[in-house]
Amino acid sequence: METLLQRKATDPEESLVLQKVDLDNIASHRFENVRGMRRRKIQPKSGGAAAIIHVGRKVKSVFERKKKKFDHTPHEIFVELEELKPAVESGEFQWEETARWIKFEEDVLKSAHRFAKPRVASLTFHSLLELRQGLETACLLLDLEAEGMPLIAEAITNEVGIHHHLQSEEREAILNLLLLKHRHLNEAQG
């Protein structure tokens, strides 16, 4: 048996240098998946449901969240500033686009119904302090996985409600306010 392990587990020169314990360890790891000793795969019965329990595998819980996949590669940012204003035609409130930032700031010219020339926006020190205070006290939702304005608005109202302890009526009022009609400059022309 010892000569069999020495021949198959290692090279002849290596088997002379190694001790018997090491040879047994190498042989057991190399030959432990013996073809005749494998477990047979259990096929589910076609007539009913069958449960298979895999020993040694981690079972995923129903309550475990799937890992979020984020794309952290740099990409262009589009920022849009909208103000809540009453509509001229109906008098109902709606969100109106007043500025946008693609690479530069572009303000809406009310008289011409178009965007002004792009310009580099400058910030005052007071504006930076307000930004800092806002970032310290605001609810930030970075890497939010939501598609569409209704899902984004719902996530915002939930987060604001948790941090600022809002009642359900207040949450619904904020949600309805965020979901009001959004009017962009190109829509105002048509």
Backbone as JSON Lines, residues from 0, in Angstrom:
{"i":0,"aa":"M","n":[0.83,-1.19,0.0],"ca":[0.0,0.0,0.0],"c":[0.87,1.25,0.0]}
{"i":1,"aa":"E","n":[1.96,1.2,0.79],"ca":[2.84,2.35,0.9],"c":[3.52,2.63,-0.43]}
{"i":2,"aa":"T","n":[3.91,1.61,-1.13],"ca":[4.55,1.81,-2.44],"c":[3.55,2.33,-3.45]}
{"i":3,"aa":"L","n":[2.28,1.92,-3.34],"ca":[1.25,2.42,-4.23],"c":[1.04,3.91,-4.04]}
{"i":4,"aa":"L","n":[1.0,4.36,-2.77],"ca":[0.84,5.78,-2.49],"c":[2.04,6.56,-2.97]}
{"i":5,"aa":"Q","n":[3.23,6.01,-2.8],"ca":[4.42,6.73,-3.21],"c":[4.46,6.88,-4.73]}
{"i":6,"aa":"R","n":[4.01,5.88,-5.45],"ca":[4.08,5.96,-6.91],"c":[3.04,6.93,-7.47]}
{"i":7,"aa":"K","n":[1.82,6.87,-6.97],"ca":[0.76,7.65,-7.58],"c":[0.62,9.05,-6.99]}
{"i":8,"aa":"A","n":[0.95,9.26,-5.74],"ca":[0.73,10.56,-5.11],"c":[1.74,11.6,-5.56]}
{"i":9,"aa":"T","n":[2.98,11.21,-5.72],"ca":[4.04,12.17,-6.05],"c":[5.03,11.55,-7.03]}
{"i":10,"aa":"D","n":[6.01,12.36,-7.4],"ca":[7.12,11.85,-8.21],"c":[7.98,10.93,-7.34]}
{"i":11,"aa":"P","n":[8.74,10.01,-7.96],"ca":[9.58,9.09,-7.16],"c":[10.62,9.82,-6.32]}
{"i":12,"aa":"E","n":[11.23,10.88,-6.85],"ca":[12.24,11.6,-6.08],"c":[11.62,12.32,-4.89]}
{"i":13,"aa":"E","n":[10.41,12.87,-5.12],"ca":[9.75,13.61,-4.05],"c":[9.26,12.67,-2.96]}
{"i":14,"aa":"S","n":[8.83,11.45,-3.33],"ca":[8.31,10.51,-2.33],"c":[9.4,10.01,-1.39]}
{"i":15,"aa":"L","n":[10.65,10.03,-1.83],"ca":[11.74,9.61,-0.96],"c":[12.03,10.67,0.1]}
{"i":16,"aa":"V","n":[11.79,11.94,-0.2],"ca":[12.09,13.03,0.72],"c":[10.97,13.21,1.76]}
{"i":17,"aa":"L","n":[9.72,12.98,1.34],"ca":[8.59,13.24,2.23],"c":[8.39,12.12,3.25]}
{"i":18,"aa":"Q","n":[7.79,12.49,4.38],"ca":[7.48,11.51,5.41],"c":[6.17,10.81,5.04]}
{"i":19,"aa":"K","n":[5.89,9.71,5.74],"ca":[4.7,8.92,5.45],"c":[3.42,9.71,5.71]}
{"i":20,"aa":"V","n":[3.4,10.56,6.73],"ca":[2.21,11.36,7.06],"c":[1.9,12.32,5.92]}
{"i":21,"aa":"D","n":[2.94,12.95,5.38],"ca":[2.74,13.89,4.28],"c":[2.25,13.17,3.03]}
{"i":22,"aa":"L","n":[2.79,11.99,2.76],"ca":[2.35,11.21,1.6],"c":[0.88,10.8,1.74]}
{"i":23,"aa":"D","n":[0.5,10.39,2.97],"ca":[-0.9,10.02,3.2],"c":[-1.82,11.23,3.0]}
{"i":24,"aa":"N","n":[-1.39,12.4,3.45],"ca":[-2.18,13.62,3.3],"c":[-2.34,13.98,1.83]}
{"i":25,"aa":"I","n":[-1.25,13.9,1.08],"ca":[-1.31,14.22,-0.35],"c":[-2.2,13.22,-1.08]}
{"i":26,"aa":"A","n":[-2.06,11.96,-0.77],"ca":[-2.85,10.92,-1.44],"c":[-4.32,11.07,-1.11]}
{"i":27,"aa":"S","n":[-4.64,11.41,0.13],"ca":[-6.06,11.52,0.48],"c":[-6.71,12.71,-0.23]}
{"i":28,"aa":"H","n":[-5.96,13.78,-0.4],"ca":[-6.54,14.93,-1.1],"c":[-6.63,14.71,-2.6]}
{"i":29,"aa":"R","n":[-5.66,14.03,-3.16],"ca":[-5.68,13.82,-4.6],"c":[-6.67,12.76,-5.02]}
{"i":30,"aa":"F","n":[-6.9,11.78,-4.16],"ca":[-7.72,10.65,-4.56],"c":[-9.04,10.57,-3.8]}
{"i":31,"aa":"E","n":[-9.43,11.66,-3.12],"ca":[-10.64,11.54,-2.32],"c":[-11.9,11.54,-3.18]}
{"i":32,"aa":"N","n":[-11.85,12.08,-4.4],"ca":[-13.02,12.08,-5.26],"c":[-12.98,10.83,-6.14]}
{"i":33,"aa":"V","n":[-13.16,9.71,-5.52],"ca":[-13.1,8.44,-6.23],"c":[-14.43,8.25,-6.96]}
{"i":34,"aa":"R","n":[-14.34,7.84,-8.19],"ca":[-15.51,7.77,-9.05],"c":[-16.6,6.85,-8.48]}
{"i":35,"aa":"G","n":[-16.27,5.75,-7.94],"ca":[-17.26,4.82,-7.41],"c":[-17.85,5.26,-6.08]}
{"i":36,"aa":"M","n":[-17.21,6.22,-5.43],"ca":[-17.66,6.65,-4.11],"c":[-18.47,7.94,-4.16]}
{"i":37,"aa":"R","n":[-18.72,8.48,-5.33],"ca":[-19.49,9.72,-5.44],"c":[-20.94,9.5,-5.06]}
{"i":38,"aa":"R","n":[-21.57,10.57,-4.58],"ca":[-23.0,10.51,-4.32],"c":[-23.73,10.65,-5.64]}
{"i":39,"aa":"R","n":[-24.82,9.93,-5.74],"ca":[-25.59,10.03,-6.97],"c":[-26.44,11.29,-6.94]}
{"i":40,"aa":"K","n":[-26.64,11.88,-8.09],"ca":[-27.47,13.06,-8.2],"c":[-28.93,12.63,-8.12]}
{"i":41,"aa":"I","n":[-29.68,13.33,-7.27],"ca":[-31.09,13.0,-7.09],"c":[-31.9,13.79,-8.09]}
{"i":42,"aa":"Q","n":[-32.65,13.09,-8.92],"ca":[-33.5,13.72,-9.91],"c":[-34.88,13.91,-9.3]}
{"i":43,"aa":"P","n":[-35.49,15.12,-9.5],"ca":[-36.85,15.31,-8.97],"c":[-37.84,14.43,-9.71]}
{"i":44,"aa":"K","n":[-38.82,13.98,-8.96],"ca":[-39.85,13.13,-9.56],"c":[-40.76,14.0,-10.41]}
{"i":45,"aa":"S","n":[-41.19,13.47,-11.51],"ca":[-42.03,14.26,-12.42],"c":[-43.44,14.41,-11.89]}
{"i":46,"aa":"G","n":[-43.89,13.52,-10.99],"ca":[-45.26,13.57,-10.51],"c":[-45.5,14.62,-9.45]}
{"i":47,"aa":"G","n":[-44.51,15.0,-8.66],"ca":[-44.74,15.94,-7.56],"c":[-43.49,16.73,-7.25]}
{"i":48,"aa":"A","n":[-43.6,17.53,-6.25],"ca":[-42.47,18.38,-5.86],"c":[-41.51,17.58,-5.0]}
{"i":49,"aa":"A","n":[-40.24,17.81,-5.21],"ca":[-39.22,17.12,-4.44],"c":[-38.29,18.17,-3.82]}
{"i":50,"aa":"A","n":[-37.88,17.93,-2.61],"ca":[-36.96,18.85,-1.93],"c":[-35.6,18.2,-1.85]}
{"i":51,"aa":"I","n":[-34.56,18.95,-2.22],"ca":[-33.2,18.46,-2.17],"c":[-32.45,19.29,-1.15]}
{"i":52,"aa":"I","n":[-31.81,18.64,-0.22],"ca":[-31.02,19.34,0.78],"c":[-29.57,19.11,0.45]}
{"i":53,"aa":"H","n":[-28.84,20.19,0.25],"ca":[-27.42,20.1,-0.04],"c":[-26.65,20.29,1.25]}
{"i":54,"aa":"V","n":[-25.91,19.28,1.64],"ca":[-25.14,19.35,2.87],"c":[-23.88,20.16,2.61]}
{"i":55,"aa":"G","n":[-23.62,21.1,3.5],"ca":[-22.39,21.88,3.4],"c":[-22.53,23.14,2.58]}
{"i":56,"aa":"R","n":[-23.64,23.36,1.93],"ca":[-23.84,24.59,1.16],"c":[-24.64,25.58,1.98]}
{"i":57,"aa":"K","n":[-24.32,26.85,1.83],"ca":[-25.04,27.88,2.54],"c":[-26.39,28.09,1.86]}
{"i":58,"aa":"V","n":[-27.45,28.04,2.64],"ca":[-28.79,28.23,2.12],"c":[-29.12,29.72,2.2]}
{"i":59,"aa":"K","n":[-29.55,30.31,1.08],"ca":[-29.89,31.73,1.07],"c":[-31.25,31.92,1.73]}
{"i":60,"aa":"S","n":[-31.29,32.86,2.61],"ca":[-32.54,33.17,3.29],"c":[-33.44,33.97,2.37]}
{"i":61,"aa":"V","n":[-34.72,33.86,2.6],"ca":[-35.69,34.63,1.83],"c":[-35.54,36.11,2.13]}
{"i":62,"aa":"F","n":[-35.09,36.42,3.34],"ca":[-35.0,37.81,3.77],"c":[-33.68,38.48,3.42]}
{"i":63,"aa":"E","n":[-32.72,37.74,2.89],"ca":[-31.45,38.35,2.5],"c":[-31.65,39.23,1.28]}
{"i":64,"aa":"R","n":[-31.04,40.38,1.3],"ca":[-31.15,41.29,0.16],"c":[-30.11,40.91,-0.87]}
{"i":65,"aa":"K","n":[-30.47,41.1,-2.12],"ca":[-29.48,40.85,-3.16],"c":[-28.48,42.0,-3.15]}
{"i":66,"aa":"K","n":[-27.27,41.66,-3.52],"ca":[-26.21,42.66,-3.5],"c":[-26.46,43.68,-4.6]}
{"i":67,"aa":"K","n":[-26.39,44.95,-4.22],"ca":[-26.62,46.01,-5.18],"c":[-25.41,46.13,-6.1]}
{"i":68,"aa":"K","n":[-25.7,46.35,-7.35],"ca":[-24.64,46.52,-8.34],"c":[-24.63,47.98,-8.75]}
{"i":69,"aa":"F","n":[-23.55,48.66,-8.42],"ca":[-23.43,50.06,-8.73],"c":[-22.35,50.26,-9.78]}
{"i":70,"aa":"D","n":[-22.6,51.19,-10.66],"ca":[-21.62,51.56,-11.66],"c":[-20.9,52.81,-11.16]}
{"i":71,"aa":"H","n":[-19.66,52.63,-10.69],"ca":[-18.91,53.75,-10.13],"c":[-17.97,54.41,-11.14]}
{"i":72,"aa":"T","n":[-18.2,54.14,-12.42],"ca":[-17.37,54.79,-13.42],"c":[-17.84,56.23,-13.58]}
{"i":73,"aa":"P","n":[-16.93,57.17,-13.83],"ca":[-17.35,58.57,-14.0],"c":[-18.23,58.74,-15.23]}
{"i":74,"aa":"H","n":[-19.23,59.57,-15.1],"ca":[-20.13,59.84,-16.22],"c":[-20.64,61.26,-16.13]}
{"i":75,"aa":"E","n":[-21.23,61.73,-17.2],"ca":[-21.75,63.09,-17.26],"c":[-22.91,63.25,-16.28]}
{"i":76,"aa":"I","n":[-23.01,64.43,-15.69],"ca":[-24.08,64.72,-14.74],"c":[-25.01,65.76,-15.36]}
{"i":77,"aa":"F","n":[-26.28,65.53,-15.22],"ca":[-27.29,66.49,-15.65],"c":[-28.09,66.89,-14.43]}
{"i":78,"aa":"V","n":[-28.08,68.18,-14.1],"ca":[-28.81,68.7,-12.95],"c":[-29.85,69.68,-13.45]}
{"i":79,"aa":"E","n":[-31.04,69.59,-12.89],"ca":[-32.14,70.44,-13.32],"c":[-32.74,71.12,-12.09]}
{"i":80,"aa":"L","n":[-32.91,72.45,-12.16],"ca":[-33.53,73.2,-11.08],"c":[-34.95,73.54,-11.49]}
{"i":81,"aa":"E","n":[-35.9,73.14,-10.65],"ca":[-37.31,73.42,-10.93],"c":[-37.9,74.13,-9.73]}
{"i":82,"aa":"E","n":[-38.81,75.07,-10.01],"ca":[-39.5,75.81,-8.95],"c":[-40.99,75.49,-9.02]}
{"i":83,"aa":"L","n":[-41.62,75.46,-7.85],"ca":[-43.05,75.19,-7.77],"c":[-43.79,76.5,-7.99]}
{"i":84,"aa":"K","n":[-44.53,76.6,-9.11],"ca":[-45.24,77.83,-9.48],"c":[-46.65,77.49,-9.94]}
{"i":85,"aa":"P","n":[-47.58,78.43,-9.81],"ca":[-48.93,78.17,-10.34],"c":[-48.91,78.26,-11.87]}
{"i":86,"aa":"A","n":[-49.65,77.36,-12.51],"ca":[-49.74,77.37,-13.98],"c":[-50.58,78.55,-14.42]}
{"i":87,"aa":"V","n":[-50.22,79.17,-15.55],"ca":[-50.92,80.34,-16.05],"c":[-52.32,79.97,-16.51]}
{"i":88,"aa":"E","n":[-52.45,78.82,-17.19],"ca":[-53.74,78.43,-17.75],"c":[-54.74,77.99,-16.68]}
{"i":89,"aa":"S","n":[-54.33,77.09,-15.81],"ca":[-55.28,76.47,-14.88],"c":[-55.2,77.01,-13.46]}
{"i":90,"aa":"G","n":[-54.1,77.61,-13.1],"ca":[-53.93,78.09,-11.73],"c":[-53.46,77.02,-10.77]}
{"i":91,"aa":"E","n":[-53.36,75.75,-11.22],"ca":[-52.85,74.67,-10.38],"c":[-51.34,74.77,-10.31]}
{"i":92,"aa":"F","n":[-50.77,74.27,-9.23],"ca":[-49.32,74.33,-9.08],"c":[-48.66,73.25,-9.94]}
{"i":93,"aa":"Q","n":[-47.48,73.59,-10.44],"ca":[-46.66,72.65,-11.2],"c":[-45.2,73.05,-11.05]}
{"i":94,"aa":"W","n":[-44.33,72.1,-11.34],"ca":[-42.89,72.34,-11.28],"c":[-42.45,72.9,-12.63]}
{"i":95,"aa":"E","n":[-41.78,74.06,-12.61],"ca":[-41.27,74.68,-13.84],"c":[-39.75,74.67,-13.83]}
{"i":96,"aa":"E","n":[-39.18,74.3,-14.97],"ca":[-37.72,74.29,-15.11],"c":[-37.22,75.73,-15.18]}
{"i":97,"aa":"T","n":[-36.27,76.08,-14.3],"ca":[-35.74,77.45,-14.29],"c":[-34.26,77.49,-14.63]}
{"i":98,"aa":"A","n":[-33.55,76.39,-14.49],"ca":[-32.12,76.35,-14.85],"c":[-31.71,74.89,-15.0]}
{"i":99,"aa":"R","n":[-30.57,74.7,-15.66],"ca":[-30.0,73.36,-15.79],"c":[-28.49,73.47,-15.86]}
{"i":100,"aa":"W","n":[-27.84,72.38,-15.49],"ca":[-26.39,72.3,-15.55],"c":[-26.04,71.0,-16.26]}
{"i":101,"aa":"I","n":[-25.35,71.14,-17.38],"ca":[-24.8,69.96,-18.04],"c":[-23.3,69.97,-17.8]}
{"i":102,"aa":"K","n":[-22.62,70.92,-18.34],"ca":[-21.24,71.21,-17.95],"c":[-21.18,72.61,-17.37]}
{"i":103,"aa":"F","n":[-22.03,73.47,-17.91],"ca":[-22.11,74.86,-17.47],"c":[-23.55,75.17,-17.08]}
{"i":104,"aa":"E","n":[-23.73,76.27,-16.37],"ca":[-25.07,76.67,-15.97],"c":[-25.79,77.35,-17.11]}
{"i":105,"aa":"E","n":[-27.06,77.01,-17.3],"ca":[-27.89,77.64,-18.31],"c":[-29.2,78.05,-17.63]}
{"i":106,"aa":"D","n":[-29.48,79.34,-17.59],"ca":[-30.73,79.84,-17.01],"c":[-31.79,79.95,-18.09]}
{"i":107,"aa":"V","n":[-33.05,79.9,-17.69],"ca":[-34.16,80.06,-18.63],"c":[-34.44,81.54,-18.8]}
{"i":108,"aa":"L","n":[-34.49,82.0,-20.05],"ca":[-34.89,83.37,-20.35],"c":[-36.4,83.38,-20.55]}
{"i":109,"aa":"K","n":[-37.1,84.02,-19.64],"ca":[-38.57,84.01,-19.7],"c":[-39.09,84.69,-20.96]}
{"i":110,"aa":"S","n":[-38.46,85.8,-21.35],"ca":[-38.98,86.56,-22.49],"c":[-38.81,85.8,-23.81]}
{"i":111,"aa":"A","n":[-37.73,85.07,-23.96],"ca":[-37.44,84.39,-25.23],"c":[-37.84,82.93,-25.23]}
{"i":112,"aa":"H","n":[-38.25,82.38,-24.09],"ca":[-38.6,80.96,-23.95],"c":[-37.48,80.05,-24.45]}
{"i":113,"aa":"R","n":[-36.27,80.33,-24.0],"ca":[-35.12,79.51,-24.34],"c":[-34.1,79.63,-23.22]}
{"i":114,"aa":"F","n":[-33.04,78.83,-23.32],"ca":[-31.98,78.9,-22.33],"c":[-31.0,80.0,-22.71]}
{"i":115,"aa":"A","n":[-30.43,80.64,-21.69],"ca":[-29.41,81.67,-21.91],"c":[-28.1,80.98,-22.31]}
{"i":116,"aa":"K","n":[-27.12,81.8,-22.67],"ca":[-25.81,81.25,-23.02],"c":[-25.22,80.51,-21.83]}
{"i":117,"aa":"P","n":[-24.61,79.37,-22.06],"ca":[-23.97,78.65,-20.95],"c":[-22.87,79.49,-20.33]}
{"i":118,"aa":"R","n":[-22.78,79.42,-19.01],"ca":[-21.75,80.18,-18.31],"c":[-21.25,79.36,-17.13]}
{"i":119,"aa":"V","n":[-20.07,79.73,-16.66],"ca":[-19.5,79.08,-15.49],"c":[-20.12,79.72,-14.26]}
{"i":120,"aa":"A","n":[-20.77,78.92,-13.45],"ca":[-21.43,79.44,-12.25],"c":[-20.4,79.69,-11.16]}
{"i":121,"aa":"S","n":[-20.56,80.78,-10.45],"ca":[-19.66,81.1,-9.35],"c":[-20.44,81.01,-8.04]}
{"i":122,"aa":"L","n":[-19.75,80.63,-7.0],"ca":[-20.36,80.49,-5.69],"c":[-19.74,81.49,-4.73]}
{"i":123,"aa":"T","n":[-20.57,82.05,-3.86],"ca":[-20.06,82.92,-2.81],"c":[-19.73,82.06,-1.6]}
{"i":124,"aa":"F","n":[-19.0,82.64,-0.67],"ca":[-18.65,81.9,0.54],"c":[-19.91,81.56,1.34]}
{"i":125,"aa":"H","n":[-20.86,82.49,1.36],"ca":[-22.13,82.24,2.06],"c":[-22.87,81.05,1.44]}
{"i":126,"aa":"S","n":[-22.83,80.93,0.12],"ca":[-23.48,79.8,-0.55],"c":[-22.82,78.48,-0.17]}
{"i":127,"aa":"L","n":[-21.5,78.49,-0.04],"ca":[-20.79,77.27,0.36],"c":[-21.14,76.88,1.8]}
{"i":128,"aa":"L","n":[-21.31,77.87,2.68],"ca":[-21.72,77.56,4.04],"c":[-23.13,76.97,4.08]}
{"i":129,"aa":"E","n":[-24.02,77.52,3.26],"ca":[-25.37,76.96,3.18],"c":[-25.36,75.54,2.63]}
{"i":130,"aa":"L","n":[-24.5,75.29,1.64],"ca":[-24.36,73.94,1.08],"c":[-23.86,72.98,2.16]}
{"i":131,"aa":"R","n":[-22.87,73.4,2.92],"ca":[-22.32,72.55,3.98],"c":[-23.4,72.22,5.01]}
{"i":132,"aa":"Q","n":[-24.15,73.23,5.43],"ca":[-25.22,73.01,6.41],"c":[-26.29,72.07,5.84]}
{"i":133,"aa":"G","n":[-26.61,72.27,4.58],"ca":[-27.6,71.39,3.95],"c":[-27.14,69.96,3.88]}
{"i":134,"aa":"L","n":[-25.86,69.73,3.57],"ca":[-25.34,68.37,3.49],"c":[-25.26,67.71,4.87]}
{"i":135,"aa":"E","n":[-25.05,68.52,5.91],"ca":[-24.97,67.97,7.26],"c":[-26.34,67.58,7.79]}
{"i":136,"aa":"T","n":[-27.38,68.32,7.44],"ca":[-28.71,68.09,8.02],"c":[-29.67,67.4,7.06]}
{"i":137,"aa":"A","n":[-29.36,67.35,5.8],"ca":[-30.31,66.82,4.81],"c":[-30.27,65.3,4.77]}
{"i":138,"aa":"C","n":[-31.28,64.73,4.14],"ca":[-31.33,63.3,3.87],"c":[-30.73,63.07,2.49]}
{"i":139,"aa":"L","n":[-29.65,62.32,2.43],"ca":[-28.99,62.04,1.15],"c":[-29.3,60.61,0.73]}
{"i":140,"aa":"L","n":[-29.67,60.46,-0.51],"ca":[-29.95,59.14,-1.07],"c":[-28.98,58.9,-2.21]}
{"i":141,"aa":"L","n":[-27.79,58.45,-1.88],"ca":[-26.78,58.16,-2.9],"c":[-26.93,56.71,-3.34]}
{"i":142,"aa":"D","n":[-26.68,56.45,-4.6],"ca":[-26.8,55.1,-5.17],"c":[-28.19,54.53,-4.98]}
{"i":143,"aa":"L","n":[-29.2,55.34,-5.22],"ca":[-30.58,54.9,-5.1],"c":[-30.96,54.09,-6.33]}
{"i":144,"aa":"E","n":[-31.45,52.9,-6.11],"ca":[-31.89,52.06,-7.23],"c":[-33.38,52.26,-7.44]}
{"i":145,"aa":"A","n":[-33.72,53.24,-8.26],"ca":[-35.12,53.51,-8.58],"c":[-35.2,54.01,-10.0]}
{"i":146,"aa":"E","n":[-36.22,53.58,-10.69],"ca":[-36.42,54.02,-12.07],"c":[-37.74,54.76,-12.14]}
{"i":147,"aa":"G","n":[-37.68,56.01,-12.53],"ca":[-38.89,56.81,-12.67],"c":[-39.13,57.71,-11.47]}
{"i":148,"aa":"M","n":[-39.8,58.8,-11.73],"ca":[-40.06,59.8,-10.7],"c":[-40.94,59.29,-9.55]}
{"i":149,"aa":"P","n":[-41.96,58.48,-9.79],"ca":[-42.76,58.01,-8.64],"c":[-41.95,57.22,-7.61]}
{"i":150,"aa":"L","n":[-41.05,56.35,-8.06],"ca":[-40.23,55.57,-7.12],"c":[-39.22,56.46,-6.4]}
{"i":151,"aa":"I","n":[-38.66,57.43,-7.1],"ca":[-37.72,58.36,-6.47],"c":[-38.44,59.2,-5.43]}
{"i":152,"aa":"A","n":[-39.62,59.72,-5.77],"ca":[-40.39,60.54,-4.83],"c":[-40.8,59.74,-3.6]}
{"i":153,"aa":"E","n":[-41.15,58.5,-3.79],"ca":[-41.52,57.65,-2.65],"c":[-40.33,57.41,-1.73]}
{"i":154,"aa":"A","n":[-39.15,57.17,-2.32],"ca":[-37.95,56.97,-1.51],"c":[-37.59,58.24,-0.74]}
{"i":155,"aa":"I","n":[-37.76,59.4,-1.38],"ca":[-37.47,60.67,-0.72],"c":[-38.42,60.87,0.46]}
{"i":156,"aa":"T","n":[-39.71,60.66,0.26],"ca":[-40.67,60.88,1.36],"c":[-40.45,59.89,2.5]}
{"i":157,"aa":"N","n":[-40.1,58.66,2.19],"ca":[-39.81,57.7,3.26],"c":[-38.6,58.12,4.07]}
{"i":158,"aa":"E","n":[-37.54,58.56,3.4],"ca":[-36.32,58.95,4.09],"c":[-36.54,60.22,4.92]}
{"i":159,"aa":"V","n":[-37.23,61.2,4.36],"ca":[-37.52,62.42,5.1],"c":[-38.44,62.11,6.28]}
{"i":160,"aa":"G","n":[-39.4,61.24,6.09],"ca":[-40.3,60.87,7.17],"c":[-39.59,60.2,8.32]}
{"i":161,"aa":"I","n":[-38.6,59.38,8.02],"ca":[-37.85,58.69,9.07],"c":[-36.98,59.68,9.84]}
{"i":162,"aa":"H","n":[-36.25,60.54,9.13],"ca":[-35.31,61.44,9.79],"c":[-35.99,62.61,10.5]}
{"i":163,"aa":"H","n":[-37.11,63.04,10.0],"ca":[-37.77,64.2,10.58],"c":[-39.07,63.83,11.3]}
{"i":164,"aa":"H","n":[-39.32,62.55,11.49],"ca":[-40.46,62.04,12.25],"c":[-41.78,62.66,11.78]}
{"i":165,"aa":"L","n":[-42.08,62.5,10.51],"ca":[-43.31,63.04,9.94],"c":[-44.46,62.05,10.11]}
{"i":166,"aa":"Q","n":[-45.64,62.59,10.24],"ca":[-46.85,61.77,10.3],"c":[-47.18,61.28,8.88]}
{"i":167,"aa":"S","n":[-48.06,60.3,8.79],"ca":[-48.39,59.73,7.49],"c":[-49.11,60.75,6.59]}
{"i":168,"aa":"E","n":[-49.91,61.65,7.19],"ca":[-50.59,62.67,6.39],"c":[-49.57,63.64,5.78]}
{"i":169,"aa":"E","n":[-48.56,63.99,6.57],"ca":[-47.52,64.89,6.06],"c":[-46.71,64.22,4.96]}
{"i":170,"aa":"R","n":[-46.43,62.94,5.14],"ca":[-45.69,62.19,4.1],"c":[-46.48,62.17,2.8]}
{"i":171,"aa":"E","n":[-47.77,61.92,2.89],"ca":[-48.59,61.88,1.68],"c":[-48.66,63.24,1.01]}
{"i":172,"aa":"A","n":[-48.71,64.31,1.82],"ca":[-48.74,65.66,1.25],"c":[-47.44,65.96,0.51]}
{"i":173,"aa":"I","n":[-46.31,65.56,1.08],"ca":[-45.01,65.76,0.41],"c":[-44.94,64.92,-0.86]}
{"i":174,"aa":"L","n":[-45.4,63.68,-0.8],"ca":[-45.39,62.81,-1.97],"c":[-46.24,63.4,-3.09]}
{"i":175,"aa":"N","n":[-47.45,63.88,-2.76],"ca":[-48.31,64.5,-3.77],"c":[-47.68,65.76,-4.34]}
{"i":176,"aa":"L","n":[-46.98,66.51,-3.51],"ca":[-46.31,67.73,-3.96],"c":[-45.18,67.4,-4.94]}
{"i":177,"aa":"L","n":[-44.41,66.36,-4.63],"ca":[-43.31,65.96,-5.52],"c":[-43.81,65.38,-6.84]}
{"i":178,"aa":"L","n":[-44.98,64.79,-6.82],"ca":[-45.5,64.15,-8.03],"c":[-46.37,65.07,-8.88]}
{"i":179,"aa":"L","n":[-46.41,66.36,-8.55],"ca":[-47.13,67.3,-9.4],"c":[-46.49,67.35,-10.78]}
{"i":180,"aa":"K","n":[-47.19,67.9,-11.75],"ca":[-46.72,67.93,-13.12],"c":[-45.4,68.71,-13.21]}
{"i":181,"aa":"H","n":[-44.48,68.2,-14.01],"ca":[-43.19,68.86,-14.27],"c":[-43.24,69.41,-15.69]}
{"i":182,"aa":"R","n":[-43.04,70.72,-15.81],"ca":[-43.07,71.33,-17.13],"c":[-41.66,71.8,-17.49]}
{"i":183,"aa":"H","n":[-41.17,71.33,-18.62],"ca":[-39.85,71.71,-19.1],"c":[-39.98,72.8,-20.15]}
{"i":184,"aa":"L","n":[-38.87,73.43,-20.47],"ca":[-38.89,74.57,-21.39],"c":[-39.4,74.17,-22.78]}
{"i":185,"aa":"N","n":[-38.97,73.03,-23.28],"ca":[-39.42,72.61,-24.61],"c":[-40.91,72.28,-24.63]}
{"i":186,"aa":"E","n":[-41.51,71.92,-23.49],"ca":[-42.94,71.67,-23.42],"c":[-43.73,72.97,-23.4]}
{"i":187,"aa":"A","n":[-43.12,74.03,-22.86],"ca":[-43.82,75.32,-22.76],"c":[-44.0,75.94,-24.14]}
{"i":188,"aa":"Q","n":[-43.09,75.65,-25.08],"ca":[-43.19,76.22,-26.41],"c":[-44.31,75.59,-27.21]}
{"i":189,"aa":"G","n":[-44.53,74.28,-27.04],"ca":[-45.48,73.54,-27.84],"c":[-46.88,73.68,-27.45]}
